[in-house]
Short mmCIF file of C-alpha atoms in Angstrom, two decimals:
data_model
loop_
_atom_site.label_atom_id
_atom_site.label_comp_id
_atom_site.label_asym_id
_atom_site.label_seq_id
_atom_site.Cartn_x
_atom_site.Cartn_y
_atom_site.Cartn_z
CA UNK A 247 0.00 0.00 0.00
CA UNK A 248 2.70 2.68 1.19
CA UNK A 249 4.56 1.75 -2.06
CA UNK A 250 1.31 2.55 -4.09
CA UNK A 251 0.82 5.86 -2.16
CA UNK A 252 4.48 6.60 -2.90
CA UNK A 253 3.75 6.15 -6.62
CA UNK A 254 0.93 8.28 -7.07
CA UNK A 255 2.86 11.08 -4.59
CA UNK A 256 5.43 10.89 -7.17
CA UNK A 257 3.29 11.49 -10.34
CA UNK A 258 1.20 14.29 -8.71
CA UNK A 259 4.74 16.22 -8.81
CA UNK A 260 5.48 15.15 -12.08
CA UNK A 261 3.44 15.03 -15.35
CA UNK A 262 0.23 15.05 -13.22
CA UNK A 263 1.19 18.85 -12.53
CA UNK A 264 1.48 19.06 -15.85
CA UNK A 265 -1.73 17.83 -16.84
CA UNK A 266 -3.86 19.95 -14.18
CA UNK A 267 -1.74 23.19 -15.21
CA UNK A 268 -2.73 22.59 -18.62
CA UNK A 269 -6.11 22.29 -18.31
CA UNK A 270 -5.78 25.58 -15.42
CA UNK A 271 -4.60 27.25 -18.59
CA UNK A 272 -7.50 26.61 -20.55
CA UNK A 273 -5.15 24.10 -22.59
CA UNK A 274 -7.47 21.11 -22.29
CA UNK A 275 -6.74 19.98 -25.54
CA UNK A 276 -2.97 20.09 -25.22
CA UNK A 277 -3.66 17.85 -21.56
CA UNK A 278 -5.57 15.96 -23.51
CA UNK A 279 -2.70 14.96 -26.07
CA UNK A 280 -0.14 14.36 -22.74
CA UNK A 281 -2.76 11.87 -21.26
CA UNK A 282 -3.84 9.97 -24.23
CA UNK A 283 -0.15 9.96 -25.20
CA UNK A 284 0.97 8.08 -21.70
CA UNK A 285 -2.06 6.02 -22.05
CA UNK A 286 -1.56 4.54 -24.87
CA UNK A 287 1.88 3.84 -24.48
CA UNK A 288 1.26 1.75 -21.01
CA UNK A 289 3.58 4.98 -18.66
CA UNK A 290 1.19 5.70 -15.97
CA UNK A 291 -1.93 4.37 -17.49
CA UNK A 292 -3.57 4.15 -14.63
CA UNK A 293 -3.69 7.78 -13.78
CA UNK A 294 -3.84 9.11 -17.02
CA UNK A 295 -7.21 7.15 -17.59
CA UNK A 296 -8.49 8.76 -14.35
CA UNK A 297 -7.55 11.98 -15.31
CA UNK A 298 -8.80 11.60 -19.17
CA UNK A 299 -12.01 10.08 -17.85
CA UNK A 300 -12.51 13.08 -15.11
CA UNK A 301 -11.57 15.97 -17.88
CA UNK A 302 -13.90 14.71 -20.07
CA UNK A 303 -16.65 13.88 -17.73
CA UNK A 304 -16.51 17.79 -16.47
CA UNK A 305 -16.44 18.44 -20.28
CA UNK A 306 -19.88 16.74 -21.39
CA UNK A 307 -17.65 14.90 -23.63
CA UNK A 308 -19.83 11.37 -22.83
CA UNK A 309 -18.62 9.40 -26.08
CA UNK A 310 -15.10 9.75 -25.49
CA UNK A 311 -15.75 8.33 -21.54
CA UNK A 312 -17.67 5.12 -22.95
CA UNK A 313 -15.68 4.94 -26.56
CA UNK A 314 -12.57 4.68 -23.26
CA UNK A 315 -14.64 2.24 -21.46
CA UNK A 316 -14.90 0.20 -24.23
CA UNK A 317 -10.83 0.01 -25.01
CA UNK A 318 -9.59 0.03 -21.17
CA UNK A 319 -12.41 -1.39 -19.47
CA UNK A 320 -10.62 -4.36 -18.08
CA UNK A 321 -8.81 -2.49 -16.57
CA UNK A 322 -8.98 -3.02 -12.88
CA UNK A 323 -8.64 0.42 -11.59
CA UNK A 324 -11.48 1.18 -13.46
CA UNK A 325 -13.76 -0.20 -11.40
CA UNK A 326 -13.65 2.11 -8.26
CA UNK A 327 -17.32 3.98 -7.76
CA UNK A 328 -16.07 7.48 -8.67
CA UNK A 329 -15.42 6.17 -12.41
CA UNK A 330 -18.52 3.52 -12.27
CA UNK A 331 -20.71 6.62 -11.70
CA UNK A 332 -18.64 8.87 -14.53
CA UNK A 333 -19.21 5.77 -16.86
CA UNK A 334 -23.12 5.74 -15.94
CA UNK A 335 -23.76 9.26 -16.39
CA UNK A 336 -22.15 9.08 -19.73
CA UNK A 337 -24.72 6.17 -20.38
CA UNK A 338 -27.53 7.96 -19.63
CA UNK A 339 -26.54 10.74 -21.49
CA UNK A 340 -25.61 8.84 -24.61
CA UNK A 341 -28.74 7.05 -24.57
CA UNK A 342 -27.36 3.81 -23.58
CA UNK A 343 -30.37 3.01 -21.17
CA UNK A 344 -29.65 -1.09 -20.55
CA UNK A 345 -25.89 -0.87 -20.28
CA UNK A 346 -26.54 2.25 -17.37
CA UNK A 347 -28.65 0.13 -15.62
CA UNK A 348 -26.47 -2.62 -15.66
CA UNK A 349 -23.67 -0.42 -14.56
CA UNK A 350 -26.28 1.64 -12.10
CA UNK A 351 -27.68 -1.15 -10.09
CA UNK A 352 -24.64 -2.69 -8.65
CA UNK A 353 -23.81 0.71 -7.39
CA UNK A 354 -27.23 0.88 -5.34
CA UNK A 355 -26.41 -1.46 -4.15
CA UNK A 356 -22.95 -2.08 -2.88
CA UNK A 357 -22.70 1.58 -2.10
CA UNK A 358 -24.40 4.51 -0.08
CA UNK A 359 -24.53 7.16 -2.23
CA UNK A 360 -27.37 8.80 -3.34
CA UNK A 361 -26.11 9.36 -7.15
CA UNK A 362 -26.48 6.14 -8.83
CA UNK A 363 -30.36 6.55 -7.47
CA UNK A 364 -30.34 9.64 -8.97
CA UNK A 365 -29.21 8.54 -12.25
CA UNK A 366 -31.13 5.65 -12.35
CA UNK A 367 -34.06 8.21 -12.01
CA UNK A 368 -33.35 9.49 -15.61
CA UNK A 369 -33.74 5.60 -17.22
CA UNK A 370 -37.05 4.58 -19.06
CA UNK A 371 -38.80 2.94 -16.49
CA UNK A 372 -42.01 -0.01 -15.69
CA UNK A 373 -42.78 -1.90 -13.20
CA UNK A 374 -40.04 -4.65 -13.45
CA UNK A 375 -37.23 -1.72 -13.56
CA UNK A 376 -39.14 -0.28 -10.45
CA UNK A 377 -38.70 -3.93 -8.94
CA UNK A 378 -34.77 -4.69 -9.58
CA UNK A 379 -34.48 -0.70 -8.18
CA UNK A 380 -36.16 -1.47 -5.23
CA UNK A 381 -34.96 -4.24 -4.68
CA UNK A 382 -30.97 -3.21 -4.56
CA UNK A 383 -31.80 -0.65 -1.93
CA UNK A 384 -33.64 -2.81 0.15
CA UNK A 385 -30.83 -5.09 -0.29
CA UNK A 386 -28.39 -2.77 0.36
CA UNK A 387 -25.95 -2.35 3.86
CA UNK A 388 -27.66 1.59 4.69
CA UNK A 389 -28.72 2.04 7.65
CA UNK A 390 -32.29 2.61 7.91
CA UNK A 391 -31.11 6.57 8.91
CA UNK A 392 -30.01 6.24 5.39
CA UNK A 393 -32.49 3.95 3.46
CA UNK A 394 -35.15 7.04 5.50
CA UNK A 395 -33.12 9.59 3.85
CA UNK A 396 -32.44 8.55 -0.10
CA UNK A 397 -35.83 6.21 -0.94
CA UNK A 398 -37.65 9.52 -1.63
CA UNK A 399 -35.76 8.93 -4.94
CA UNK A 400 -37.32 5.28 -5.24
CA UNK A 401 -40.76 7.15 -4.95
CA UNK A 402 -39.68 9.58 -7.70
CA UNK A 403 -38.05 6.20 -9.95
CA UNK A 404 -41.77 4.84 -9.21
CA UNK A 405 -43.52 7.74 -10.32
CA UNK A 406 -41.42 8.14 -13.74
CA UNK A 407 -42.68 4.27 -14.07
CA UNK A 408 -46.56 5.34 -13.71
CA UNK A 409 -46.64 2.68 -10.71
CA UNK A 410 -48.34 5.19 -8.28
CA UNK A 411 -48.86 2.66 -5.44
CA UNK A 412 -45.57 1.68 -5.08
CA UNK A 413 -44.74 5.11 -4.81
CA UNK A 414 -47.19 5.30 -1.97
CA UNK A 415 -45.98 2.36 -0.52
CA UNK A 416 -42.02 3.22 -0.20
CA UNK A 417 -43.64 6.42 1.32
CA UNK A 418 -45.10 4.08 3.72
CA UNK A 419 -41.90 2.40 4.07
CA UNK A 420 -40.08 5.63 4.47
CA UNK A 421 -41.86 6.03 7.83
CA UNK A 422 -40.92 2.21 8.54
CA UNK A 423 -37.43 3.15 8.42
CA UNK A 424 -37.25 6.55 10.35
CA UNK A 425 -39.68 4.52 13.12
CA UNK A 426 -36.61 1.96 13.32
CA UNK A 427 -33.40 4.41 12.90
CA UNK A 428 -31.71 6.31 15.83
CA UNK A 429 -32.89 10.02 14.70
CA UNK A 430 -32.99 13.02 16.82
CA UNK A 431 -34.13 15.39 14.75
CA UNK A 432 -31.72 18.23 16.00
CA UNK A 433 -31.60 21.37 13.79
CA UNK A 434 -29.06 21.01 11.64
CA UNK A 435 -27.31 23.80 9.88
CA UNK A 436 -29.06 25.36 6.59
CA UNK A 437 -27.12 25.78 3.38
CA UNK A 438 -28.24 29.55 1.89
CA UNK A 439 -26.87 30.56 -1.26
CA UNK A 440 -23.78 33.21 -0.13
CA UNK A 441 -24.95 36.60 -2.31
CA UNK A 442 -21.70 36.98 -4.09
CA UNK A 443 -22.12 33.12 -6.05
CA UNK A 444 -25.73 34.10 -6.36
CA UNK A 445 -24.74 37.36 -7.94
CA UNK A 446 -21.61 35.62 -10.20
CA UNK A 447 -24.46 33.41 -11.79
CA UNK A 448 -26.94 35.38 -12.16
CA UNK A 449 -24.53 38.07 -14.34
CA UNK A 450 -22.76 34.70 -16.37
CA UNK A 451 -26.53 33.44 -17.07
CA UNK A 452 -27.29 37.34 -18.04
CA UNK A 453 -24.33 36.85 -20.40
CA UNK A 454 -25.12 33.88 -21.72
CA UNK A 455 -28.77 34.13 -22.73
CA UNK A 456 -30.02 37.80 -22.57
CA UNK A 457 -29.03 38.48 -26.31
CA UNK A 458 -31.13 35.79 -27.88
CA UNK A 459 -33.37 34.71 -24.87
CA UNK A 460 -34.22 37.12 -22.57
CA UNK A 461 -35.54 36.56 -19.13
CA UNK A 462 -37.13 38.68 -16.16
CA UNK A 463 -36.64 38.14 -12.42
CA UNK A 464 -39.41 36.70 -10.46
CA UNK A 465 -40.29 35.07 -6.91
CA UNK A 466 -37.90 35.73 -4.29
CA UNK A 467 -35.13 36.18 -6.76
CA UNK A 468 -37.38 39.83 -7.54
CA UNK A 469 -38.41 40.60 -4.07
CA UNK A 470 -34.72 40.48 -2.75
CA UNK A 471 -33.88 42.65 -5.45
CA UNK A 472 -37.20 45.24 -5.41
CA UNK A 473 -37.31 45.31 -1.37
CA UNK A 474 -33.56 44.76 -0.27
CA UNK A 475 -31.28 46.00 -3.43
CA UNK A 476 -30.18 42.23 -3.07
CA UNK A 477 -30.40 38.72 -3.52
CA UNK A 478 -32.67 37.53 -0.17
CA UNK A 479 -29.82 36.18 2.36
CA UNK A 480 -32.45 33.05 3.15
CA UNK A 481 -32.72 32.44 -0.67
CA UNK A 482 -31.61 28.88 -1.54
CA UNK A 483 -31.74 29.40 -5.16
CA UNK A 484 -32.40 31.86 -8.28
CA UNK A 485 -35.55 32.31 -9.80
CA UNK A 486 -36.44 33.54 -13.00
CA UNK A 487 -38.79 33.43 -15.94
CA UNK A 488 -38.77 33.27 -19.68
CA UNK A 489 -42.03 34.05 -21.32
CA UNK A 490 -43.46 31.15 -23.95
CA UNK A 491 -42.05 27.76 -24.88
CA UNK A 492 -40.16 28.83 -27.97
CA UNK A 493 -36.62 29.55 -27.26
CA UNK A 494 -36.47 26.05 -24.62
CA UNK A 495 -34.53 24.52 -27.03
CA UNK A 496 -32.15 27.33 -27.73
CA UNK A 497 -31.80 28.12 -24.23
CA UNK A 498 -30.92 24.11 -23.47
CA UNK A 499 -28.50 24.38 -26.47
CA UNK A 500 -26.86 27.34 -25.14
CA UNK A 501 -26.32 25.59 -21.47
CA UNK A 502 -25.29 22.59 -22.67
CA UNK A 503 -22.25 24.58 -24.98
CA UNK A 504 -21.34 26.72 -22.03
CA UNK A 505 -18.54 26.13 -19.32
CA UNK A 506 -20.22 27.68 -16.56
CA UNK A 507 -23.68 25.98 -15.98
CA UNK A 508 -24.68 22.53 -16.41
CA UNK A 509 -29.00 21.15 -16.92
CA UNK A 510 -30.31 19.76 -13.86
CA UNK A 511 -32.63 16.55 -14.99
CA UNK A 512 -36.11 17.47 -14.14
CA UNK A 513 -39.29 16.03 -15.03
CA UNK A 514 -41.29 19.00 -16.53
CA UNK A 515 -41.66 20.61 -19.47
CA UNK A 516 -42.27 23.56 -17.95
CA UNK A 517 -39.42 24.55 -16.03
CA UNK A 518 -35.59 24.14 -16.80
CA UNK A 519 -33.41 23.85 -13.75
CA UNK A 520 -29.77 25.15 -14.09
CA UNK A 521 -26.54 24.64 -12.16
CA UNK A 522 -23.60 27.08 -11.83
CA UNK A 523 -19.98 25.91 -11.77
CA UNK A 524 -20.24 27.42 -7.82
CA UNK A 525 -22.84 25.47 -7.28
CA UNK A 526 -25.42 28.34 -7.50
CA UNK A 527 -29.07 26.22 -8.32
CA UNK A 528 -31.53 28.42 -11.21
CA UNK A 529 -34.88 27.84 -11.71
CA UNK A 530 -35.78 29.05 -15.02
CA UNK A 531 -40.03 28.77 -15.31
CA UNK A 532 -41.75 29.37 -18.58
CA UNK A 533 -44.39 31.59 -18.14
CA UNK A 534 -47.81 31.08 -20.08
CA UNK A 535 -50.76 33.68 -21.06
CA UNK A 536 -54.03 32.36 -20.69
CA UNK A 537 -56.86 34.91 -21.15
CA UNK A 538 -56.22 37.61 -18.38
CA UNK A 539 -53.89 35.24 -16.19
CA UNK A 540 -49.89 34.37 -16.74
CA UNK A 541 -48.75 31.33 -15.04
CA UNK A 542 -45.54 29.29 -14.21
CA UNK A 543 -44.85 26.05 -12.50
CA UNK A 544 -43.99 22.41 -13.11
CA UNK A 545 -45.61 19.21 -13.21
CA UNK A 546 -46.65 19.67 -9.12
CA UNK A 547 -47.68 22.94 -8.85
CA UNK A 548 -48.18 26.19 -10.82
CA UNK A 549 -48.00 29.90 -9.61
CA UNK A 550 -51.09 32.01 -10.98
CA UNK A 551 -50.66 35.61 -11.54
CA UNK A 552 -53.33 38.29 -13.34
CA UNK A 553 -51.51 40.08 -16.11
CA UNK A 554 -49.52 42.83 -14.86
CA UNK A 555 -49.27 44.81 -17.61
CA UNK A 556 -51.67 47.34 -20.02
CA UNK A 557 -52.25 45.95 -23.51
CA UNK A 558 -50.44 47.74 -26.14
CA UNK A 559 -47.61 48.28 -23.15
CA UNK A 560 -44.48 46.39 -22.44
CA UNK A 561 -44.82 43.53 -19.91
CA UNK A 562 -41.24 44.51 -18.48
CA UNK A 563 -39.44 47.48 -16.65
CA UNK A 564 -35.54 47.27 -16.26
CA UNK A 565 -33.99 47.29 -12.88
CA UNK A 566 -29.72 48.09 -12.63
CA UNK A 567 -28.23 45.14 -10.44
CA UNK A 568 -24.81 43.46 -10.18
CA UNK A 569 -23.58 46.19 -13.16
CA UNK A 570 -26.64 44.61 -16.08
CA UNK A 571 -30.24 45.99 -16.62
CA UNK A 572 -32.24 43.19 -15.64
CA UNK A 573 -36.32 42.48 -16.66
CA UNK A 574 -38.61 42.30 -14.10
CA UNK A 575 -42.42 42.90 -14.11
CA UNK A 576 -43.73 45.97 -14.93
CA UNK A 577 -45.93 46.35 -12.04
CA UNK A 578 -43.23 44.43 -9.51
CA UNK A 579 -46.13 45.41 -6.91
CA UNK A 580 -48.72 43.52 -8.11
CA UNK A 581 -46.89 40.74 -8.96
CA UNK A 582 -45.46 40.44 -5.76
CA UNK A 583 -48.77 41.13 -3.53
CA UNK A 584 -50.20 38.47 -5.78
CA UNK A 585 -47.08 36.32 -4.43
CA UNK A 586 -46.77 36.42 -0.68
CA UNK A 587 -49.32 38.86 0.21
CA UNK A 588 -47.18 41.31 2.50
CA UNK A 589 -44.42 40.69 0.63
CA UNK A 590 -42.69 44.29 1.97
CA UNK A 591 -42.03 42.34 5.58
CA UNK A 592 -39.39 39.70 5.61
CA UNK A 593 -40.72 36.05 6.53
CA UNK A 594 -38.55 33.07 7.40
CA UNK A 595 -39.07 29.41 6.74
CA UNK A 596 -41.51 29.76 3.95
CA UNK A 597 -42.38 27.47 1.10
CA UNK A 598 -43.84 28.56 -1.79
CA UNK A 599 -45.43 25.17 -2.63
CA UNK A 600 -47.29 25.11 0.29
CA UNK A 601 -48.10 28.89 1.37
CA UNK A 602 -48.08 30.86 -1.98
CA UNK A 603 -51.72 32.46 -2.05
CA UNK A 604 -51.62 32.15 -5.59
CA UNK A 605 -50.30 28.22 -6.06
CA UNK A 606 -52.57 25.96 -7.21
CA UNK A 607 -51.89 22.14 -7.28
CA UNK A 608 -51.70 20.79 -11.20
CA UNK A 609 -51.70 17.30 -10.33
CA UNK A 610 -52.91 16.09 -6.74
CA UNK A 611 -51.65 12.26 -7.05
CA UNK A 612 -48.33 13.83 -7.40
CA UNK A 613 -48.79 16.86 -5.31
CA UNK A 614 -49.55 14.67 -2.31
CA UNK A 615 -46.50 12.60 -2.64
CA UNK A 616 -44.61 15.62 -3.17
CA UNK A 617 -45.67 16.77 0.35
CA UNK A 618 -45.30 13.47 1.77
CA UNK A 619 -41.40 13.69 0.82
CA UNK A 620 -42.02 17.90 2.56
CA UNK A 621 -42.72 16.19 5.80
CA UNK A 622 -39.77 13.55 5.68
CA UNK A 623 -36.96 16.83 4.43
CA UNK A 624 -38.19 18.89 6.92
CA UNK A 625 -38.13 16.53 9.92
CA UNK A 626 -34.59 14.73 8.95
CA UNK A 627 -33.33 18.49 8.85
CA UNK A 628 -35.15 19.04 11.82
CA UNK A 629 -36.91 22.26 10.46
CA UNK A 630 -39.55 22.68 12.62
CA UNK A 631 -41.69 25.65 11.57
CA UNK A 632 -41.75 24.15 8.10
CA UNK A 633 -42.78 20.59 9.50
CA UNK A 634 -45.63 22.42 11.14
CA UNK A 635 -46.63 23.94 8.29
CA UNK A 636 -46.41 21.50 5.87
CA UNK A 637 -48.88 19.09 8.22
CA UNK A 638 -51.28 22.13 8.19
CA UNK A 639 -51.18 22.37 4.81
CA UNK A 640 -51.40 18.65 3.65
CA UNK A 641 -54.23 18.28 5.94
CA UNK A 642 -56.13 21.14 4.50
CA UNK A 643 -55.47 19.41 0.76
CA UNK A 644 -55.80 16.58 1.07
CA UNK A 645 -56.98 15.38 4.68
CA UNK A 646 -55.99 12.96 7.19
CA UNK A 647 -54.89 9.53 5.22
CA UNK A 648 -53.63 6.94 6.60
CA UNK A 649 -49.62 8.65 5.78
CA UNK A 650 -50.08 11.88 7.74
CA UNK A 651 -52.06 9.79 10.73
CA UNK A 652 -48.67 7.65 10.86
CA UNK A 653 -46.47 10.64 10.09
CA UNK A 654 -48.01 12.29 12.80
CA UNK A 655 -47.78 9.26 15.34
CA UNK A 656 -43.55 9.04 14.69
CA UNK A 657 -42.22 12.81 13.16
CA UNK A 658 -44.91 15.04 15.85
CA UNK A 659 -44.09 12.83 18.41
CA UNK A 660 -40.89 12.24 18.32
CA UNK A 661 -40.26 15.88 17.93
CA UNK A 662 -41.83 17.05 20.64
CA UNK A 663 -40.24 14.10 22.38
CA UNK A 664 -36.33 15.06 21.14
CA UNK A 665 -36.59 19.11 21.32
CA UNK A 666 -37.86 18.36 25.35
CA UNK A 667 -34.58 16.43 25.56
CA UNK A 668 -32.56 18.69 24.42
CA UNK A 669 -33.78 21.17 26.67
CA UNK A 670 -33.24 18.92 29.23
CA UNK A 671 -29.21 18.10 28.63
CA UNK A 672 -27.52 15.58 25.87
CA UNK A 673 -27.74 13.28 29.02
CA UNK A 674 -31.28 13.01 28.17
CA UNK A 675 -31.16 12.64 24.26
CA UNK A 676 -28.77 9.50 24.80
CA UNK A 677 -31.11 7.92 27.01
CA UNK A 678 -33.89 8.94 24.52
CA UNK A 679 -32.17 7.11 21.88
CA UNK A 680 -31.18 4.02 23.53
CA UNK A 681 -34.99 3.69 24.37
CA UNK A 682 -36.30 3.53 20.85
#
């Protein structure tokens, strides 16, 4: 082993510098030629494959990842889960669909990650995919802390398969497995998007698609900027709209070619979900006039707003932000109010699915499931005030099944149960846990 570490020490101060200066210098092509070249002739093969497969990976470059599958695949070192999933994802993308599952399901289940789920998500899908799926996770060494926390994906591969009671049932089971794990339900620390990376993707995305596709500022991404001269500090992404369906293509072409975002799979036709290089998550909605009403949303849920404008009049003013001229409503008032109501005092922990006067559920099969997974997120993340809420809600929709009557029984309980501990000393959480 210490020999093997010594080996790879060596080549990181060697041509491996090389390599990632290269590439640093926007030279990818020129690393490219200094792998392939040690690669082929057997010097370092090993690392040079990682490094070819990783570059082009990072690059969207999915043919050249299987076309190296196909020549080095017996290669051992290969077969480590980092390049299994690179290999999958170029699968998927390439439209390889029975070769990524074959490489997918193994990972489910041999491993703990939530990727390979993820991917597997994107597959065509029926009920004996569903089964095989299911069947690997169940299968699988996680904990049930972990099964409790990743199967929300098996709901989503059963939903993509039409097999709606299954996806009810690993709901069901969901609860099964947070009953039997050791959770405490503690706060744990949120994740907000720091204003500087939201303000670095917003301007690249401004660059990138204002010239031929222009979009406006909406939802929270608007009211940070109208109310506070800023993106909201409790913002956990960027919202924004296009209006129509007719530059979705040309917007998806233009992410795809660019460096600095990469498409987020989503299942709606509606809505295309964009990822920054610093990890800066962008909901782009397409916006749709019907009569006197313009509305956004995905397959869940859509977002109903009365046109804002005059006819004959533009539907945008421009607002200066982060050094561009942005769109945003003409009548930012009204389209806010129509929003969050109050929208000129701050609120924390709110969810627009739930509490958005002007949401509307598009499909209630999936809507309910969707808040079913709500309750699970916000009690494994111990986020209390949206827990409560989302049980008020879900209640109001839908009423009390036979999921929120058990939800209530373990994630109420046990809350109330676990923040009186805590109050009490981590003396008292320990002897908590050992009970269940």
């Amino acid at each position: 082993m210490r020999s093997l570490v010594n080996r790879v020490l060596k080549i990181a101060t060697g041509d491996g510098n090389k390599f990632s200066a290269l590439v640093d210098a926007g030279r990818a092509e020129d690393a490219e030629r200094l792998a392939l070249n040690h690669v082929e002739n057997n010097n370092k093969r090993t690392f040079y494959l990682r490094k070819l497969l990783e570059l082009y990976s990072q690059t969207a470059r999915h043919a050249q990842v299987v076309e190296l599958f196909g020549k080095y695949g017996s290669d051992k070192s290969l077969a480590t889960y980092p390049l299994q999933v690179i290999l999958a994802t170029a699968l998927v993308e390439t439209g390889a669909h029975e070769r990524a599952r074959s490489v997918l399901l193994p990972l489910i289940l041999e491993h703990n990650f939530v990727v390979p789920l993820q991917l597997y998500r994107r597959l065509p899908s029926g009920p004996t995919t569903v089964d095989v799926a299911v069947a690997a996770f169940t299968r699988s060494r996680r904990s049930s802390v972990t099964k409790a926390s990743q199967a929300s994906h098996l709901v989503d591969i059963a939903i993509a398969a039409n097999e709606v009671d299954r996806a009810y049932y690993m709901m069901m089971e969901i609860l099964r497995w947070i009953g039997e794990g050791q959770f405490t339900s503690a706060p744990k620390a949120k994740t907000y998007m720091k204003a500087s990376a939201g303000n670095a993707a917003l301007v690249d995305l401004f660059d990138l698609l204002m010239p031929t596709a222009p979009f406006f500022l909406i939802s929270g991404t608007l009211l940070g900027v109208i109310r506070e001269g800023k993106l909201l500090g409790m913002d956990k992404d960027i919202d924004l709209g296009v209006m129509g369906h007719a530059q979705r293509d040309e917007i998806k072409s233009l992410i795809a070619g660019s460096p600095k975002f990469t498409e987020v799979f989503v299942p709606s036709v509606d809505l295309i979900k964009i990822k920054h290089k610093n990890n800066v998550n962008i909901d782009l909605f397409f916006h749709h006039r019907q009569g006197g009403t313009v509305w956004h949303g995905s397959h869940l849920h859509a977002w109903d707003n009365a046109v804002w404008w005059s006819e004959g009049s533009s539907p945008f003013s421009k607002v200066q932000f982060a050094g561009r001229e942005f769109l945003i409503p003409s009548d930012p008032d009204k389209y806010l109010t129509e929003n969050y109501g109050d929208w000129r005092t701050p609120q924390s922990d709110y969810d627009a699915s739930l509490e958005a006067p002007n949401r509307r559920v598009r499909n209630r099969v999936l809507a309910r499931l969707h808040w079913q997974k709500l309750l699970v997120k916000y009690y494994l993340g111990g986020e209390f005030n949206l827990l409560s809420k989302t049980f008020f809600h879900y209640e109001k929709e839908f009423g009390s099944d036979a999921f929120l009557q058990e939800a209530s029984r373990l994630l109420l309980l046990r809350n109330v149960e676990d923040r009186s501990a805590q109050s009490q000393g981590g003396g008292a959480v320990l002897e908590m846990q050992a009970r269940r």
